[in-house]
Amino acid sequence: MGTPVVLVHCLLTLLFVAVLLHGVALGVRSPRTGFGDRVDRLLAAAMALSMAAMPWIDVRAGPAAVAGGAFTAGAVWFLLPVRRREAGGTTATATTHRLPHAAGMAAMAWMLRVPPPGAGTAHAHPGPAVHPAGPGAPGAGVPLGGSAITLSLAFCLLSYALWSLTRPMPPLLSGVSPARRAAAAAPSRHVGEGAMALGTAVMLLLPH
């Protein structure tokens, strides 16, 4: 692994640790939340911690199947219909807001299942797919369908990251929705979620 990749991994680890600490701080400030909110925060904390450790620990050497199943269950949890409303929104908007979190959980489970780009054949899954540039080329051993899933998840996460990171910015127009004004008044949540989505997308595309 080259020095530039190590530097990126260091930056990503700092990002995920910052997101984890931010989530813990939110939990400390709001201890009396409902069961659903507590599960959401627990899953987000587990994902941030796992993502921070992934560049430095061979997670596939441990109980990857168990961890992958847990994150798959987390993705399903975020897809379940919710009855609680978010501030200034409806149940439908709350459900839509949870979709990127489900994508992040699915991305984590997917990274535990398939070899990362550039991993060579050391962790390659058995199958007929062979990279045309040779066994040591980036993406070798990953079927075309797997590459499509990786790119789709990365695209969804990058799109959400762009939306979430720009949401709290001061609006250029005077006529904006109450939700946009609320986001600008309290930007930490959107920035944290956008940073988490951005870091997850980068991890999907980088060797780890």
Short mmCIF file of N, CA, C and O in Angstrom, two decimals, residues 2 20 32 89 116 124 126 132 181:
data_model
loop_
_atom_site.label_atom_id
_atom_site.label_comp_id
_atom_site.label_asym_id
_atom_site.label_seq_id
_atom_site.Cartn_x
_atom_site.Cartn_y
_atom_site.Cartn_z
N GLY A 2 0.69 2.13 -0.95
CA GLY A 2 1.53 3.28 -1.09
C GLY A 2 1.25 4.35 -0.06
O GLY A 2 0.22 4.36 0.61
N LEU A 20 -18.03 9.59 15.01
CA LEU A 20 -18.38 8.77 16.16
C LEU A 20 -18.51 9.63 17.42
O LEU A 20 -19.49 9.50 18.18
N ARG A 32 -32.91 11.04 26.68
CA ARG A 32 -34.28 10.55 26.77
C ARG A 32 -34.91 10.47 25.39
O ARG A 32 -35.89 11.15 25.09
N GLY A 89 -41.20 17.96 9.29
CA GLY A 89 -41.44 17.04 8.19
C GLY A 89 -42.53 16.05 8.51
O GLY A 89 -43.12 16.06 9.60
N PRO A 116 -11.77 -5.46 -1.80
CA PRO A 116 -11.72 -4.06 -2.21
C PRO A 116 -11.05 -3.90 -3.55
O PRO A 116 -10.32 -4.78 -4.00
N ALA A 124 -10.04 -12.82 -3.45
CA ALA A 124 -11.00 -12.94 -4.54
C ALA A 124 -11.95 -14.08 -4.26
O ALA A 124 -11.60 -15.12 -3.72
N PRO A 126 -14.39 -17.13 -5.53
CA PRO A 126 -14.34 -18.05 -6.66
C PRO A 126 -15.41 -17.71 -7.67
O PRO A 126 -16.51 -17.31 -7.31
N PRO A 132 -9.62 -8.46 -17.33
CA PRO A 132 -8.88 -8.60 -18.59
C PRO A 132 -7.43 -8.17 -18.49
O PRO A 132 -6.60 -8.58 -19.30
N ARG A 181 -34.19 26.40 6.33
CA ARG A 181 -33.77 27.37 7.34
C ARG A 181 -33.35 26.67 8.63
O ARG A 181 -32.40 27.08 9.28
#
